[in-house]
PDB file of C-alpha atoms in Angstrom:
ATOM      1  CA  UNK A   1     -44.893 -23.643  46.366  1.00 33.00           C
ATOM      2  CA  UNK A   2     -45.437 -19.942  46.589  1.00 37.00           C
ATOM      3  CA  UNK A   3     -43.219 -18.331  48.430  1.00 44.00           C
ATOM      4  CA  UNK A   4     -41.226 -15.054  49.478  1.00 56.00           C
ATOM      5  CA  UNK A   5     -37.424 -14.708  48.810  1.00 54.00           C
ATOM      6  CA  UNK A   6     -34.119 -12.212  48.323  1.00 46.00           C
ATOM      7  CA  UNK A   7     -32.315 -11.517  45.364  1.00 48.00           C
ATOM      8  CA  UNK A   8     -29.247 -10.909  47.484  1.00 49.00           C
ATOM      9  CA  UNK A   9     -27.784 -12.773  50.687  1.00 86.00           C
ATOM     10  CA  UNK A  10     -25.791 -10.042  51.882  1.00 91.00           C
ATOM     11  CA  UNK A  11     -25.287  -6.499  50.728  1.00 94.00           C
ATOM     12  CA  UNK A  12     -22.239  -3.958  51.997  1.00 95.00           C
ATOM     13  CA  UNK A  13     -22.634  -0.224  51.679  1.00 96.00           C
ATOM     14  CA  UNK A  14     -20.243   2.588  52.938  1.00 97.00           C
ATOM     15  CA  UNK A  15     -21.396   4.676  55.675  1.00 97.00           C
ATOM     16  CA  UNK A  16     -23.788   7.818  53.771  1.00 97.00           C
ATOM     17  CA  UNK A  17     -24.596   5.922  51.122  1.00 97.00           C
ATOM     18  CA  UNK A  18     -27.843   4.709  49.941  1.00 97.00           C
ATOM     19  CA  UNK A  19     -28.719   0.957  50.318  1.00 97.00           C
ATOM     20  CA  UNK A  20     -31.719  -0.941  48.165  1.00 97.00           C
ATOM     21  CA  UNK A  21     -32.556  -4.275  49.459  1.00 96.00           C
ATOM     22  CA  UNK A  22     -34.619  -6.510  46.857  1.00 95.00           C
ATOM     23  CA  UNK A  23     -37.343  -8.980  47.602  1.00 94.00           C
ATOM     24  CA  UNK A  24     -39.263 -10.979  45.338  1.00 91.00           C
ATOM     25  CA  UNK A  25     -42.614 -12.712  46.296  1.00 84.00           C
ATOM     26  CA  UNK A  26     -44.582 -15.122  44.183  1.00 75.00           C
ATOM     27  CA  UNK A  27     -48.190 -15.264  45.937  1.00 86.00           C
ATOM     28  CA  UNK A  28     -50.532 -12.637  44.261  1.00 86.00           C
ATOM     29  CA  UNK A  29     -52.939 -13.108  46.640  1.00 85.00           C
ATOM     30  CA  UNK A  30     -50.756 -11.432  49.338  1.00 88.00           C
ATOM     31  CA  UNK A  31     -51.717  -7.568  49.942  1.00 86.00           C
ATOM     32  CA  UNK A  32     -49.802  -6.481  52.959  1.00 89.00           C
ATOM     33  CA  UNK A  33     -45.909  -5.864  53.477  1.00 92.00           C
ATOM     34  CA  UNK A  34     -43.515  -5.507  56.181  1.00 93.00           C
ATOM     35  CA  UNK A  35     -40.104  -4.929  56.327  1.00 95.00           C
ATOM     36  CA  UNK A  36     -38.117  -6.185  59.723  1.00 95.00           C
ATOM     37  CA  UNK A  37     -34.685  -5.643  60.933  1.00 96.00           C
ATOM     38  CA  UNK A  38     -33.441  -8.469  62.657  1.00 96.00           C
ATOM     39  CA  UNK A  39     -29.961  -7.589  64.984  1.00 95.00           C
ATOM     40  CA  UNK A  40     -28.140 -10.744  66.619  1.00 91.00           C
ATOM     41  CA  UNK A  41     -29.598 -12.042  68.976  1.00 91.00           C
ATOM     42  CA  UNK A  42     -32.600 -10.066  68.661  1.00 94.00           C
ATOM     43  CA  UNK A  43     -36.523 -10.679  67.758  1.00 94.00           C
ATOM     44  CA  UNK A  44     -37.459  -8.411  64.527  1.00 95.00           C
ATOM     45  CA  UNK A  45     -37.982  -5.074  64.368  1.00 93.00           C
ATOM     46  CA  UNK A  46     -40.538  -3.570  62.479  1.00 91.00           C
ATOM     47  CA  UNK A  47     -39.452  -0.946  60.221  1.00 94.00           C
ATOM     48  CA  UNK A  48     -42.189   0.335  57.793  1.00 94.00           C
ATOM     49  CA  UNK A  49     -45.452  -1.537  55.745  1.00 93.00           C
ATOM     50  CA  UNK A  50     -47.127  -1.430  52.513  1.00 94.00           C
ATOM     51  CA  UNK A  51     -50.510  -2.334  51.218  1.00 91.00           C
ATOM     52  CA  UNK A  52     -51.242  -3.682  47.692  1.00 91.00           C
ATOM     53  CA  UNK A  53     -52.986  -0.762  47.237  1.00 92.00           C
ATOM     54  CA  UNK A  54     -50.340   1.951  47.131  1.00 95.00           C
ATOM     55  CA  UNK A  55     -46.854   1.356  45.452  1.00 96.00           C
ATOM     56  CA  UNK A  56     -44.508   3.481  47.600  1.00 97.00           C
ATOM     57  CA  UNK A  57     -44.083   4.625  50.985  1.00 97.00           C
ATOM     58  CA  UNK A  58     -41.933   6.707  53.319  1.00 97.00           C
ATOM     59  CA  UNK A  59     -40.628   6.414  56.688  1.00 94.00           C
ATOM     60  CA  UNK A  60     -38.289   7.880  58.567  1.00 93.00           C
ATOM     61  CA  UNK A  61     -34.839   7.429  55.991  1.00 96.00           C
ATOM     62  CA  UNK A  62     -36.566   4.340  54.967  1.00 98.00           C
ATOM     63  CA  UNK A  63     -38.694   3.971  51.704  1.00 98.00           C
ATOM     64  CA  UNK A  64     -40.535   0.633  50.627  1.00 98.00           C
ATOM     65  CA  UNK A  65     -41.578   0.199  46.895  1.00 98.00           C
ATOM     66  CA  UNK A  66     -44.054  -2.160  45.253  1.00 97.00           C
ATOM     67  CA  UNK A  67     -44.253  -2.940  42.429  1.00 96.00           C
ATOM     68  CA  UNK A  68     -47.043  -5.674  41.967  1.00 93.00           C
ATOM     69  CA  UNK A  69     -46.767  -6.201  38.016  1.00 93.00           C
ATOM     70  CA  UNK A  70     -43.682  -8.392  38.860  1.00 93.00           C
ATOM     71  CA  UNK A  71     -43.748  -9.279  42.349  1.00 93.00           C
ATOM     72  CA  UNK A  72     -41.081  -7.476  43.855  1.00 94.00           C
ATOM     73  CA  UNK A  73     -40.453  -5.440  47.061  1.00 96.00           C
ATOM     74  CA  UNK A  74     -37.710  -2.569  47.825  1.00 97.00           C
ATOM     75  CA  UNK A  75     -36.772  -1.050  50.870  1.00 98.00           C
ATOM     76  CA  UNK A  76     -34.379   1.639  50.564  1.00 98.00           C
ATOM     77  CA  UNK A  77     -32.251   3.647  53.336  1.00 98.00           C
ATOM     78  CA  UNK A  78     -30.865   6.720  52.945  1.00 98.00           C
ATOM     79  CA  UNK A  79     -27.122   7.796  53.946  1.00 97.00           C
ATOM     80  CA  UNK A  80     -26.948   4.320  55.204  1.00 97.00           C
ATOM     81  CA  UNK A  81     -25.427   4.534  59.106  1.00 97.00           C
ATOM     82  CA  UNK A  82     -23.455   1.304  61.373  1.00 96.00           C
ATOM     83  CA  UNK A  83     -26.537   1.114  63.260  1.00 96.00           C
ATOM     84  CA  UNK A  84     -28.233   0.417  60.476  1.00 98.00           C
ATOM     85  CA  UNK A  85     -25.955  -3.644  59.761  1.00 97.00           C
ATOM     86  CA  UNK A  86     -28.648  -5.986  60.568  1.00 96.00           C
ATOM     87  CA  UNK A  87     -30.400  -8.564  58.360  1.00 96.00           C
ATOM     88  CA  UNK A  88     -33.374  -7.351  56.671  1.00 97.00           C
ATOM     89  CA  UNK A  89     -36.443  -9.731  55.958  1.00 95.00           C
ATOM     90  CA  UNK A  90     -39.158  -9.001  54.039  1.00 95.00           C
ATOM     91  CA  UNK A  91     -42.602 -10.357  55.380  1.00 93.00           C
ATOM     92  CA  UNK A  92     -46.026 -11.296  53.725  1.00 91.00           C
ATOM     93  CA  UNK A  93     -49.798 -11.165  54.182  1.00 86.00           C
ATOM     94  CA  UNK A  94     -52.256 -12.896  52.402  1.00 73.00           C
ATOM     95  CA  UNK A  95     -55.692 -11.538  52.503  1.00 58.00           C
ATOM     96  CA  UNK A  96     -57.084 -14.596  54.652  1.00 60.00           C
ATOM     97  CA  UNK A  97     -58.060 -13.144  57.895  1.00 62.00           C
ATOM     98  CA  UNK A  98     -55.295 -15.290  59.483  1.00 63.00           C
ATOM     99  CA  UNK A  99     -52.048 -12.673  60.665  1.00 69.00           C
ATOM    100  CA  UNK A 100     -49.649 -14.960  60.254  1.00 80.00           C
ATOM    101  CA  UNK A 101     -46.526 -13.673  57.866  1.00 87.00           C
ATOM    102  CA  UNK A 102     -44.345 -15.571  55.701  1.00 88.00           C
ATOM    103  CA  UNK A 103     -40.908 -14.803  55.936  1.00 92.00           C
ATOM    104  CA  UNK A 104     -38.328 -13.927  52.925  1.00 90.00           C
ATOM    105  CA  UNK A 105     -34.956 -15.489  53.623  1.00 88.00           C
ATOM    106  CA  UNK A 106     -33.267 -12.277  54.741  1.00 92.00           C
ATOM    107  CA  UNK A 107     -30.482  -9.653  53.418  1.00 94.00           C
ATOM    108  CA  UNK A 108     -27.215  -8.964  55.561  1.00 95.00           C
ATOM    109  CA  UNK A 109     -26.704  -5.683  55.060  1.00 97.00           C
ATOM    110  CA  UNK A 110     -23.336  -4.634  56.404  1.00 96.00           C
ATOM    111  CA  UNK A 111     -22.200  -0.757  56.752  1.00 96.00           C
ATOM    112  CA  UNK A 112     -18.902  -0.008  56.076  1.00 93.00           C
ATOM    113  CA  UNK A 113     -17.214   2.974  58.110  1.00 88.00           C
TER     114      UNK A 113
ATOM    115  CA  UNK B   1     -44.954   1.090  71.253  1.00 59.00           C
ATOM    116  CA  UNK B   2     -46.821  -1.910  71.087  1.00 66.00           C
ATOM    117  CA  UNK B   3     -43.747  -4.181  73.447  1.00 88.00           C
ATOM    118  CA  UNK B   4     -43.787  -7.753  73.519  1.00 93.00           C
ATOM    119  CA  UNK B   5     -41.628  -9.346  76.249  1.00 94.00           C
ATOM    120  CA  UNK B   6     -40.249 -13.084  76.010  1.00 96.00           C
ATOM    121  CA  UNK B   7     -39.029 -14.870  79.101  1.00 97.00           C
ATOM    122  CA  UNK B   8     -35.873 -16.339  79.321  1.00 97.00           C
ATOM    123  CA  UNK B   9     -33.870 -14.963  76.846  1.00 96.00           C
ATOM    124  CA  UNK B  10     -31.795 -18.604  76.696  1.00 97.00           C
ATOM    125  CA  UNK B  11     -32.191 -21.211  78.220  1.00 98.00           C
ATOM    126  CA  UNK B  12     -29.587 -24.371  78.697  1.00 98.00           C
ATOM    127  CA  UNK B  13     -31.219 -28.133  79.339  1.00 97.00           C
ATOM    128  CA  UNK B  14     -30.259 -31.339  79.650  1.00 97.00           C
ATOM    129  CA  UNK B  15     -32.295 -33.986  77.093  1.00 97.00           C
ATOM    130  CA  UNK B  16     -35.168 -35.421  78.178  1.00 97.00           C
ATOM    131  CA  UNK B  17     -36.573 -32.325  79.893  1.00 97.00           C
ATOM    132  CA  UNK B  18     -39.219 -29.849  79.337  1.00 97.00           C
ATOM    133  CA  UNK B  19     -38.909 -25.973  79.054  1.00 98.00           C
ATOM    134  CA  UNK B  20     -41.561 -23.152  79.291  1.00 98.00           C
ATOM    135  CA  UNK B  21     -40.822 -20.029  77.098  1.00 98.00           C
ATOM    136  CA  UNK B  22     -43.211 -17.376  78.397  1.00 97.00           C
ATOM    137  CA  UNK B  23     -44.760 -14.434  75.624  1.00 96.00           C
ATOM    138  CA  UNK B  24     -45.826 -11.300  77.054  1.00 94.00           C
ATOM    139  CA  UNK B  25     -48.033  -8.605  75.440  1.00 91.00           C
ATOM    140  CA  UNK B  26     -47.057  -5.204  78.079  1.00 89.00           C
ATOM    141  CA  UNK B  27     -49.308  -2.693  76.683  1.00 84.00           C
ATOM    142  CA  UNK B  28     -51.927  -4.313  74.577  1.00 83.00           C
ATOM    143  CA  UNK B  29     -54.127  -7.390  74.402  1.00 85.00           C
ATOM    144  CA  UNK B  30     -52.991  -9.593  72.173  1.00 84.00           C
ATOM    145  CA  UNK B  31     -55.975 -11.613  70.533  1.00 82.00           C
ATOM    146  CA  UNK B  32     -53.602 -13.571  68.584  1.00 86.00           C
ATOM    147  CA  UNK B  33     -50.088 -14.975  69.726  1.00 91.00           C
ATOM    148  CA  UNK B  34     -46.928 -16.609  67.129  1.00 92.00           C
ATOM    149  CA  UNK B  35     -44.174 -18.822  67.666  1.00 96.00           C
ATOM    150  CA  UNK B  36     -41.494 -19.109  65.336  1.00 96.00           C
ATOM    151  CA  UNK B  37     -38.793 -20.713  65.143  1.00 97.00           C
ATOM    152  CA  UNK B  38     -35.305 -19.434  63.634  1.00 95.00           C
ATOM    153  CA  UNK B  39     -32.114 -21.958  62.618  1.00 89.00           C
ATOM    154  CA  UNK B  40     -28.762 -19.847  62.411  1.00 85.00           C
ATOM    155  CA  UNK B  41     -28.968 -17.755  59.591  1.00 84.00           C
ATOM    156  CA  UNK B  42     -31.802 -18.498  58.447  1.00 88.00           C
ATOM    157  CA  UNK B  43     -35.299 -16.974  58.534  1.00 91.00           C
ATOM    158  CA  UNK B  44     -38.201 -17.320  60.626  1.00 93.00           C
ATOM    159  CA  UNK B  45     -40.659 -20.310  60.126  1.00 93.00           C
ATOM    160  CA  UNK B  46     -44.208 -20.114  61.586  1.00 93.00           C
ATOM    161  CA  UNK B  47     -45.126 -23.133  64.168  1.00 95.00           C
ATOM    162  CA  UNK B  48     -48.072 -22.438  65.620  1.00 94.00           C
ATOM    163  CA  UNK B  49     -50.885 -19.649  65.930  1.00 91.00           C
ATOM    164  CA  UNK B  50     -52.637 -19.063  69.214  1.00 87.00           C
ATOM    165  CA  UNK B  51     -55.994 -16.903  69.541  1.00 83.00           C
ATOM    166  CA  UNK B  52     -57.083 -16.416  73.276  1.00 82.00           C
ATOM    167  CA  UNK B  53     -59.040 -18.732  75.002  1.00 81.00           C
ATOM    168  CA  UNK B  54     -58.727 -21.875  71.834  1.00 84.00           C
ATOM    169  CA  UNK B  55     -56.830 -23.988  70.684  1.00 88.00           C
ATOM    170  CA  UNK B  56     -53.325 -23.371  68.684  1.00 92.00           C
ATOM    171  CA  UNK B  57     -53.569 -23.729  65.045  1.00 91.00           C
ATOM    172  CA  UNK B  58     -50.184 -26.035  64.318  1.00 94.00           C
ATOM    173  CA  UNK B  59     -48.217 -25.752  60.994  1.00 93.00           C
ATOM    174  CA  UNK B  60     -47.514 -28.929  58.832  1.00 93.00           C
ATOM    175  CA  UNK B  61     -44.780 -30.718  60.588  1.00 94.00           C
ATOM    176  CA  UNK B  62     -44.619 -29.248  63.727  1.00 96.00           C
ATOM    177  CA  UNK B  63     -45.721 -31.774  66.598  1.00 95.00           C
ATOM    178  CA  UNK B  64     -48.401 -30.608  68.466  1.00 94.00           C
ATOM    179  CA  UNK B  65     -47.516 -32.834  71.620  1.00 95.00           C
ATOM    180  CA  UNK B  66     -44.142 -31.834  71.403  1.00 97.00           C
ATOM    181  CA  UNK B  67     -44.624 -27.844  71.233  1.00 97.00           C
ATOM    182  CA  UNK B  68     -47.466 -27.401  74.102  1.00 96.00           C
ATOM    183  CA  UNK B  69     -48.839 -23.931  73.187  1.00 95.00           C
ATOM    184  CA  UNK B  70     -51.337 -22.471  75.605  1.00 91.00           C
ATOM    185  CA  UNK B  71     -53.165 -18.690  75.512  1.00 88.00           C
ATOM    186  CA  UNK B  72     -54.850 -18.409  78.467  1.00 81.00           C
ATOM    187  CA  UNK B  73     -55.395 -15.001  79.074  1.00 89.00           C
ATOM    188  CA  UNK B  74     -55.127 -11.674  76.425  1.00 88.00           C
ATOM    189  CA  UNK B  75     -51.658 -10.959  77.589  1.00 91.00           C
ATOM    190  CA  UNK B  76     -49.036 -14.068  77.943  1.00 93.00           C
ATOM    191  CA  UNK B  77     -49.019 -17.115  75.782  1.00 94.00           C
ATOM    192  CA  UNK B  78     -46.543 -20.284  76.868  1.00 96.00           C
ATOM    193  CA  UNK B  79     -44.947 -22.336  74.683  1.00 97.00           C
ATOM    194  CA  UNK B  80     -43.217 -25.442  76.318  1.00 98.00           C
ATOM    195  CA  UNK B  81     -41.054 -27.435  74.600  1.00 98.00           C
ATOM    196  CA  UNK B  82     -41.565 -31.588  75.820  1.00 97.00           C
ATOM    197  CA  UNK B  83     -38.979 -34.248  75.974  1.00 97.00           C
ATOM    198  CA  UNK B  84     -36.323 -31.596  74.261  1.00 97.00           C
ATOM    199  CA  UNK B  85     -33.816 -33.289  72.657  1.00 97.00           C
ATOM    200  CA  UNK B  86     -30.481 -31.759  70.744  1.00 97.00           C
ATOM    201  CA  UNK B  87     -32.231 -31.035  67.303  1.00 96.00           C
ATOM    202  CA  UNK B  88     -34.362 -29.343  69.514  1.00 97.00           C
ATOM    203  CA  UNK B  89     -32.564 -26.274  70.043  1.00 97.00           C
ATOM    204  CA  UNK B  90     -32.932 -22.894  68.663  1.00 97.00           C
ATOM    205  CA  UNK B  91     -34.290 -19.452  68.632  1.00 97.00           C
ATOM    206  CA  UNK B  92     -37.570 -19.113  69.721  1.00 98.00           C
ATOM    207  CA  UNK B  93     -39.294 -16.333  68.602  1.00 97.00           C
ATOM    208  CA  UNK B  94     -43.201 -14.840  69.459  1.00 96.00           C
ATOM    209  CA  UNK B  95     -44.841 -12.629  68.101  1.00 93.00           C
ATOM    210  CA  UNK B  96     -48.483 -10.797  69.174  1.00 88.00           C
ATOM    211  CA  UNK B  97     -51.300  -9.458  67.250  1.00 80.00           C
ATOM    212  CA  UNK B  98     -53.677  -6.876  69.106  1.00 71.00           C
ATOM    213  CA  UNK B  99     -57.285  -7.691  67.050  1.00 62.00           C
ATOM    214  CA  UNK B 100     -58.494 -10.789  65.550  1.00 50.00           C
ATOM    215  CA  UNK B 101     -59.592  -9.750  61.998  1.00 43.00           C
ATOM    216  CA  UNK B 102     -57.575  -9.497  59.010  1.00 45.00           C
ATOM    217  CA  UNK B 103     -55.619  -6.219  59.271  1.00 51.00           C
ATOM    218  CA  UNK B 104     -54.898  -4.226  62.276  1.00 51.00           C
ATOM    219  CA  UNK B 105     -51.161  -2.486  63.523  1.00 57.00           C
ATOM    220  CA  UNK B 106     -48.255  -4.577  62.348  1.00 65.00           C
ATOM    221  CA  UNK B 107     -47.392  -7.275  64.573  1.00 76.00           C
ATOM    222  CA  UNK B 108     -44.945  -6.854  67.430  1.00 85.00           C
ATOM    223  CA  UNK B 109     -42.075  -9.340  67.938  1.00 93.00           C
ATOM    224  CA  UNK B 110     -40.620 -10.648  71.208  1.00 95.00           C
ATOM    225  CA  UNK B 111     -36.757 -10.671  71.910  1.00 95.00           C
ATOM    226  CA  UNK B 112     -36.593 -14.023  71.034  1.00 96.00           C
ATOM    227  CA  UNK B 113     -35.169 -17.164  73.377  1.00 97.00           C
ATOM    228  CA  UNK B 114     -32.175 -19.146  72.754  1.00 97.00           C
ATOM    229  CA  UNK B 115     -32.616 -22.898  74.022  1.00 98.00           C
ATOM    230  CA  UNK B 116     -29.856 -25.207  73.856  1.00 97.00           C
ATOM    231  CA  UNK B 117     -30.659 -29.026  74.442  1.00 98.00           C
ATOM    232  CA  UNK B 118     -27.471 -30.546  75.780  1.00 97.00           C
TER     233      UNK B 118
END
């Protein structure tokens, strides 16, 4: 079945550096993107969206690509911080009317000091 | 910020017994409510969708007398787990939409609850 996933299970970075974390999703009918950050213990936290329509765009040290010619979703963070080790889902929308998202298996990103 | 508040944040029961996990919208109506459900490491699985005032919409294998959702008002949604048994137990998440149509501001997630069947 169609579904979203990760390239990459977990992903460690030194602290300042940039980190990319890779999702690919197979349902072309989907049009909206989310990226969460998910800390233990915690619910999501939404970090920054995309519509089909656009192919890039920037938040607050965050950036989200799309690139819909082969399915795949970035979302990069700049000078990468300790607060930023979480795991990272990528979430999808299909154009139904009906808000529920379809989860990517995650990314542990873990900042090294 | 749109804040969503889940009551408890764990829970411990013994089998057999029911629990209530409360979903709070604190600064918006939410039209729509979620409940997911997360295993250790792994990532969120939608059970149920919950519009104000009707029925919950149930995902394919999830048990509909089992997971009791109910959406009574534009501002808490319950979700109470039946008869819990061991395999019951995990992270309960919710999640709440503030309009009913296809696109609107991203949805808001709760804090999550931890219940642990014993």
């Amino acid at each position: 079945g169609e579904s979203v996933g990760l390239h990459l299970p977990t992903l460690s970075v030194q602290e300042g550096d940039n980190s990319i974390i890779n999702c690919a999703y197979s349902n072309s009918a989907s049009d909206y993107f989310i990226w969460y950050k998910q800390e233990s213990g915690k619910g999501p936290q939404f970090i920054i969206d995309i519509r089909s329509n656009m192919d890039k765009r920037q938040g607050q040290r965050v950036t989200v690509l799309l690139n819909k010619t082969v399915k795949h979703l970035s979302l990069q963070i700049a000078a990468t911080q300790p607060g930023d080790s979480a795991v990272y889902f990528c979430a999808e929308l299909m154009d139904t009317g009906r808000r529920a998202l379809t989860f990517g298996s995650g990314t542990r990103l873990q900042v090294q000091p | 910020g749109a804040v969503v508040s889940q009551h408890p944040s764990w829970v411990i029961c013994k089998s057999g017994t029911s629990v209530k996990i409360e979903c709070r919208s604190l600064d918006f109506q939410a039209t729509t409510m979620f409940w997911y459900r997360q295993f250790p490491k792994k990532s969120l699985m939608l059970m149920a969708t919950s519009n104000e005032g009707s029925k919950a919409t149930y995902e394919q294998g999830v048990e509909k007398d089992k997971f009791l959702i109910n959406h009574a008002s534009l501002t808490l949604s319950t979700l109470t787990v039946t008869s819990a048994h061991p395999e019951d137990s995990s992270f309960y998440i919710c999640s709440a939409s503030a309009t009913r149509g296809p696109r609107g501001s991203p949805l808001h997630f709760g804090n999550g609850t931890r219940l642990t069947v014993t």
